[in-house]
Amino acid sequence: SSDVCSSDLYLGTIWVQQRFEPVAVPFSERASEVLLGASRLAAAEILRRRTGTSLVSASTQLVELLTGRANPDLVAGRLGLDPGWRTQVVGFGGPAEAEAAVRELHHDQLRGIVSVYASAYHRAALVALDDQRVYAVLPDVRAGVGPDDPAMRAWVGDAVAVARERTGVQWHGGISAPVPGLAQLPSARAEVDRVLDAVARSRLP
């Protein structure tokens, strides 16, 4: 189990049940980290409901930051961010699916998985879906952390593996170099998109 807290405020408890029938299925090595991410997401959602803040609105504002359509200073205040924070973007994409309903379902599943793993890695991670890709924005990244950071690559790899298993879609991830502030998020997203585009081209028949 994991307590759901915001600072010193207790909000509840998440319980996870292990399956034993028809066969015992052990938890993965990183199960505790995933549970931590889930508890952080639950805490954020509970607080949003209490304060009347819309999760959809937060996601929309994050997309506006990633596309450069919003004033970083204004949106940063709404999302509780500092415009000058060193920030990193991680993107996830996969092959296009023809059926809209299936595509929407798979992207929603991907977003949920990425949200859990990103929150386990970084408490303040924000996740949004835009243009058939899911993006995780990691604000206030500590100095020395870059695309080759082992912990970063580990959670991205785990998220991709779980998403592939759950959806049957061959998702891929891309990690940007950190940028010095929120105003540079569009360039970080563009870097991630170039990586994902290159992977997509390499897999064309």
PDB file of N, CA, C and O in Angstrom, residues 23-58:
ATOM      1  N   VAL A  23      -2.171 -18.579 -11.306  1.00  0.00           N
ATOM      2  CA  VAL A  23      -0.763 -18.727 -10.927  1.00  0.00           C
ATOM      3  C   VAL A  23      -0.325 -17.447 -10.232  1.00  0.00           C
ATOM      4  O   VAL A  23      -0.889 -16.375 -10.453  1.00  0.00           O
ATOM      5  N   ALA A  24       0.678 -17.566  -9.383  1.00  0.00           N
ATOM      6  CA  ALA A  24       1.197 -16.392  -8.679  1.00  0.00           C
ATOM      7  C   ALA A  24       1.952 -15.503  -9.650  1.00  0.00           C
ATOM      8  O   ALA A  24       2.772 -15.980 -10.437  1.00  0.00           O
ATOM      9  N   VAL A  25       1.656 -14.202  -9.601  1.00  0.00           N
ATOM     10  CA  VAL A  25       2.328 -13.226 -10.461  1.00  0.00           C
ATOM     11  C   VAL A  25       3.063 -12.234  -9.559  1.00  0.00           C
ATOM     12  O   VAL A  25       2.440 -11.388  -8.913  1.00  0.00           O
ATOM     13  N   PRO A  26       4.389 -12.339  -9.468  1.00  0.00           N
ATOM     14  CA  PRO A  26       5.126 -11.447  -8.573  1.00  0.00           C
ATOM     15  C   PRO A  26       5.131 -10.009  -9.093  1.00  0.00           C
ATOM     16  O   PRO A  26       4.982  -9.760 -10.291  1.00  0.00           O
ATOM     17  N   PHE A  27       5.292  -9.059  -8.182  1.00  0.00           N
ATOM     18  CA  PHE A  27       5.429  -7.670  -8.579  1.00  0.00           C
ATOM     19  C   PHE A  27       6.769  -7.480  -9.280  1.00  0.00           C
ATOM     20  O   PHE A  27       7.743  -8.188  -9.009  1.00  0.00           O
ATOM     21  N   SER A  28       6.842  -6.509 -10.173  1.00  0.00           N
ATOM     22  CA  SER A  28       8.099  -6.218 -10.853  1.00  0.00           C
ATOM     23  C   SER A  28       9.071  -5.550  -9.888  1.00  0.00           C
ATOM     24  O   SER A  28       8.683  -5.079  -8.807  1.00  0.00           O
ATOM     25  N   GLU A  29      10.331  -5.482 -10.279  1.00  0.00           N
ATOM     26  CA  GLU A  29      11.360  -4.903  -9.414  1.00  0.00           C
ATOM     27  C   GLU A  29      11.087  -3.434  -9.106  1.00  0.00           C
ATOM     28  O   GLU A  29      11.446  -2.943  -8.044  1.00  0.00           O
ATOM     29  N   ARG A  30      10.461  -2.730 -10.045  1.00  0.00           N
ATOM     30  CA  ARG A  30      10.213  -1.299  -9.874  1.00  0.00           C
ATOM     31  C   ARG A  30       8.778  -1.012  -9.441  1.00  0.00           C
ATOM     32  O   ARG A  30       8.297   0.119  -9.589  1.00  0.00           O
ATOM     33  N   ALA A  31       8.102  -1.998  -8.893  1.00  0.00           N
ATOM     34  CA  ALA A  31       6.698  -1.829  -8.513  1.00  0.00           C
ATOM     35  C   ALA A  31       6.524  -0.717  -7.477  1.00  0.00           C
ATOM     36  O   ALA A  31       5.555   0.044  -7.530  1.00  0.00           O
ATOM     37  N   SER A  32       7.463  -0.617  -6.536  1.00  0.00           N
ATOM     38  CA  SER A  32       7.334   0.427  -5.498  1.00  0.00           C
ATOM     39  C   SER A  32       7.429   1.821  -6.100  1.00  0.00           C
ATOM     40  O   SER A  32       6.746   2.752  -5.656  1.00  0.00           O
ATOM     41  N   GLU A  33       8.253   1.969  -7.141  1.00  0.00           N
ATOM     42  CA  GLU A  33       8.371   3.274  -7.796  1.00  0.00           C
ATOM     43  C   GLU A  33       7.089   3.622  -8.544  1.00  0.00           C
ATOM     44  O   GLU A  33       6.648   4.776  -8.548  1.00  0.00           O
ATOM     45  N   VAL A  34       6.498   2.626  -9.185  1.00  0.00           N
ATOM     46  CA  VAL A  34       5.246   2.852  -9.902  1.00  0.00           C
ATOM     47  C   VAL A  34       4.136   3.230  -8.925  1.00  0.00           C
ATOM     48  O   VAL A  34       3.329   4.128  -9.189  1.00  0.00           O
ATOM     49  N   LEU A  35       4.110   2.578  -7.770  1.00  0.00           N
ATOM     50  CA  LEU A  35       3.106   2.894  -6.754  1.00  0.00           C
ATOM     51  C   LEU A  35       3.286   4.320  -6.245  1.00  0.00           C
ATOM     52  O   LEU A  35       2.311   5.034  -5.988  1.00  0.00           O
ATOM     53  N   LEU A  36       4.540   4.736  -6.105  1.00  0.00           N
ATOM     54  CA  LEU A  36       4.819   6.112  -5.691  1.00  0.00           C
ATOM     55  C   LEU A  36       4.268   7.091  -6.728  1.00  0.00           C
ATOM     56  O   LEU A  36       3.635   8.097  -6.377  1.00  0.00           O
ATOM     57  N   GLY A  37       4.508   6.799  -8.002  1.00  0.00           N
ATOM     58  CA  GLY A  37       3.988   7.665  -9.055  1.00  0.00           C
ATOM     59  C   GLY A  37       2.474   7.725  -9.036  1.00  0.00           C
ATOM     60  O   GLY A  37       1.874   8.796  -9.196  1.00  0.00           O
ATOM     61  N   ALA A  38       1.837   6.582  -8.823  1.00  0.00           N
ATOM     62  CA  ALA A  38       0.370   6.543  -8.775  1.00  0.00           C
ATOM     63  C   ALA A  38      -0.161   7.352  -7.604  1.00  0.00           C
ATOM     64  O   ALA A  38      -1.174   8.057  -7.725  1.00  0.00           O
ATOM     65  N   SER A  39       0.506   7.279  -6.451  1.00  0.00           N
ATOM     66  CA  SER A  39       0.050   8.033  -5.282  1.00  0.00           C
ATOM     67  C   SER A  39       0.193   9.537  -5.504  1.00  0.00           C
ATOM     68  O   SER A  39      -0.652  10.325  -5.086  1.00  0.00           O
ATOM     69  N   ARG A  40       1.248   9.938  -6.204  1.00  0.00           N
ATOM     70  CA  ARG A  40       1.419  11.359  -6.504  1.00  0.00           C
ATOM     71  C   ARG A  40       0.336  11.851  -7.455  1.00  0.00           C
ATOM     72  O   ARG A  40      -0.201  12.949  -7.298  1.00  0.00           O
ATOM     73  N   LEU A  41      -0.002  11.030  -8.455  1.00  0.00           N
ATOM     74  CA  LEU A  41      -1.075  11.397  -9.380  1.00  0.00           C
ATOM     75  C   LEU A  41      -2.410  11.484  -8.649  1.00  0.00           C
ATOM     76  O   LEU A  41      -3.206  12.396  -8.891  1.00  0.00           O
ATOM     77  N   ALA A  42      -2.654  10.521  -7.758  1.00  0.00           N
ATOM     78  CA  ALA A  42      -3.910  10.528  -7.010  1.00  0.00           C
ATOM     79  C   ALA A  42      -4.011  11.769  -6.128  1.00  0.00           C
ATOM     80  O   ALA A  42      -5.073  12.403  -6.047  1.00  0.00           O
ATOM     81  N   ALA A  43      -2.904  12.129  -5.486  1.00  0.00           N
ATOM     82  CA  ALA A  43      -2.907  13.321  -4.629  1.00  0.00           C
ATOM     83  C   ALA A  43      -3.212  14.572  -5.446  1.00  0.00           C
ATOM     84  O   ALA A  43      -4.014  15.426  -5.038  1.00  0.00           O
ATOM     85  N   ALA A  44      -2.588  14.682  -6.619  1.00  0.00           N
ATOM     86  CA  ALA A  44      -2.817  15.850  -7.467  1.00  0.00           C
ATOM     87  C   ALA A  44      -4.275  15.912  -7.922  1.00  0.00           C
ATOM     88  O   ALA A  44      -4.890  16.987  -7.946  1.00  0.00           O
ATOM     89  N   GLU A  45      -4.849  14.753  -8.268  1.00  0.00           N
ATOM     90  CA  GLU A  45      -6.236  14.725  -8.735  1.00  0.00           C
ATOM     91  C   GLU A  45      -7.201  15.064  -7.605  1.00  0.00           C
ATOM     92  O   GLU A  45      -8.181  15.802  -7.800  1.00  0.00           O
ATOM     93  N   ILE A  46      -6.937  14.554  -6.408  1.00  0.00           N
ATOM     94  CA  ILE A  46      -7.798  14.868  -5.257  1.00  0.00           C
ATOM     95  C   ILE A  46      -7.774  16.362  -4.968  1.00  0.00           C
ATOM     96  O   ILE A  46      -8.821  16.996  -4.735  1.00  0.00           O
ATOM     97  N   LEU A  47      -6.585  16.958  -5.003  1.00  0.00           N
ATOM     98  CA  LEU A  47      -6.479  18.389  -4.742  1.00  0.00           C
ATOM     99  C   LEU A  47      -7.157  19.205  -5.841  1.00  0.00           C
ATOM    100  O   LEU A  47      -7.766  20.239  -5.576  1.00  0.00           O
ATOM    101  N   ARG A  48      -7.027  18.756  -7.105  1.00  0.00           N
ATOM    102  CA  ARG A  48      -7.707  19.467  -8.200  1.00  0.00           C
ATOM    103  C   ARG A  48      -9.219  19.463  -7.983  1.00  0.00           C
ATOM    104  O   ARG A  48      -9.903  20.453  -8.214  1.00  0.00           O
ATOM    105  N   ARG A  49      -9.750  18.316  -7.565  1.00  0.00           N
ATOM    106  CA  ARG A  49     -11.194  18.223  -7.339  1.00  0.00           C
ATOM    107  C   ARG A  49     -11.633  19.102  -6.183  1.00  0.00           C
ATOM    108  O   ARG A  49     -12.706  19.713  -6.224  1.00  0.00           O
ATOM    109  N   ARG A  50     -10.802  19.186  -5.158  1.00  0.00           N
ATOM    110  CA  ARG A  50     -11.146  20.016  -3.999  1.00  0.00           C
ATOM    111  C   ARG A  50     -11.096  21.503  -4.328  1.00  0.00           C
ATOM    112  O   ARG A  50     -11.879  22.293  -3.799  1.00  0.00           O
ATOM    113  N   THR A  51     -10.177  21.879  -5.180  1.00  0.00           N
ATOM    114  CA  THR A  51     -10.015  23.299  -5.503  1.00  0.00           C
ATOM    115  C   THR A  51     -10.772  23.699  -6.759  1.00  0.00           C
ATOM    116  O   THR A  51     -10.821  24.875  -7.110  1.00  0.00           O
ATOM    117  N   GLY A  52     -11.351  22.702  -7.466  1.00  0.00           N
ATOM    118  CA  GLY A  52     -12.099  23.011  -8.671  1.00  0.00           C
ATOM    119  C   GLY A  52     -11.226  23.242  -9.888  1.00  0.00           C
ATOM    120  O   GLY A  52     -11.685  23.753 -10.908  1.00  0.00           O
ATOM    121  N   THR A  53      -9.946  22.866  -9.817  1.00  0.00           N
ATOM    122  CA  THR A  53      -9.047  23.035 -10.950  1.00  0.00           C
ATOM    123  C   THR A  53      -9.270  21.912 -11.951  1.00  0.00           C
ATOM    124  O   THR A  53      -9.358  20.747 -11.586  1.00  0.00           O
ATOM    125  N   SER A  54      -9.364  22.252 -13.220  1.00  0.00           N
ATOM    126  CA  SER A  54      -9.627  21.265 -14.256  1.00  0.00           C
ATOM    127  C   SER A  54      -8.340  20.626 -14.748  1.00  0.00           C
ATOM    128  O   SER A  54      -7.397  21.323 -15.127  1.00  0.00           O
ATOM    129  N   LEU A  55      -8.295  19.286 -14.760  1.00  0.00           N
ATOM    130  CA  LEU A  55      -7.143  18.570 -15.301  1.00  0.00           C
ATOM    131  C   LEU A  55      -7.030  18.827 -16.801  1.00  0.00           C
ATOM    132  O   LEU A  55      -5.931  18.955 -17.341  1.00  0.00           O
ATOM    133  N   VAL A  56      -8.184  18.919 -17.483  1.00  0.00           N
ATOM    134  CA  VAL A  56      -8.185  19.192 -18.917  1.00  0.00           C
ATOM    135  C   VAL A  56      -7.575  20.558 -19.185  1.00  0.00           C
ATOM    136  O   VAL A  56      -6.789  20.742 -20.112  1.00  0.00           O
ATOM    137  N   SER A  57      -7.914  21.541 -18.349  1.00  0.00           N
ATOM    138  CA  SER A  57      -7.371  22.888 -18.515  1.00  0.00           C
ATOM    139  C   SER A  57      -5.862  22.890 -18.336  1.00  0.00           C
ATOM    140  O   SER A  57      -5.135  23.536 -19.094  1.00  0.00           O
ATOM    141  N   ALA A  58      -5.360  22.162 -17.338  1.00  0.00           N
ATOM    142  CA  ALA A  58      -3.916  22.094 -17.109  1.00  0.00           C
ATOM    143  C   ALA A  58      -3.213  21.452 -18.289  1.00  0.00           C
ATOM    144  O   ALA A  58      -2.147  21.907 -18.721  1.00  0.00           O
TER     145      ALA A  58
END
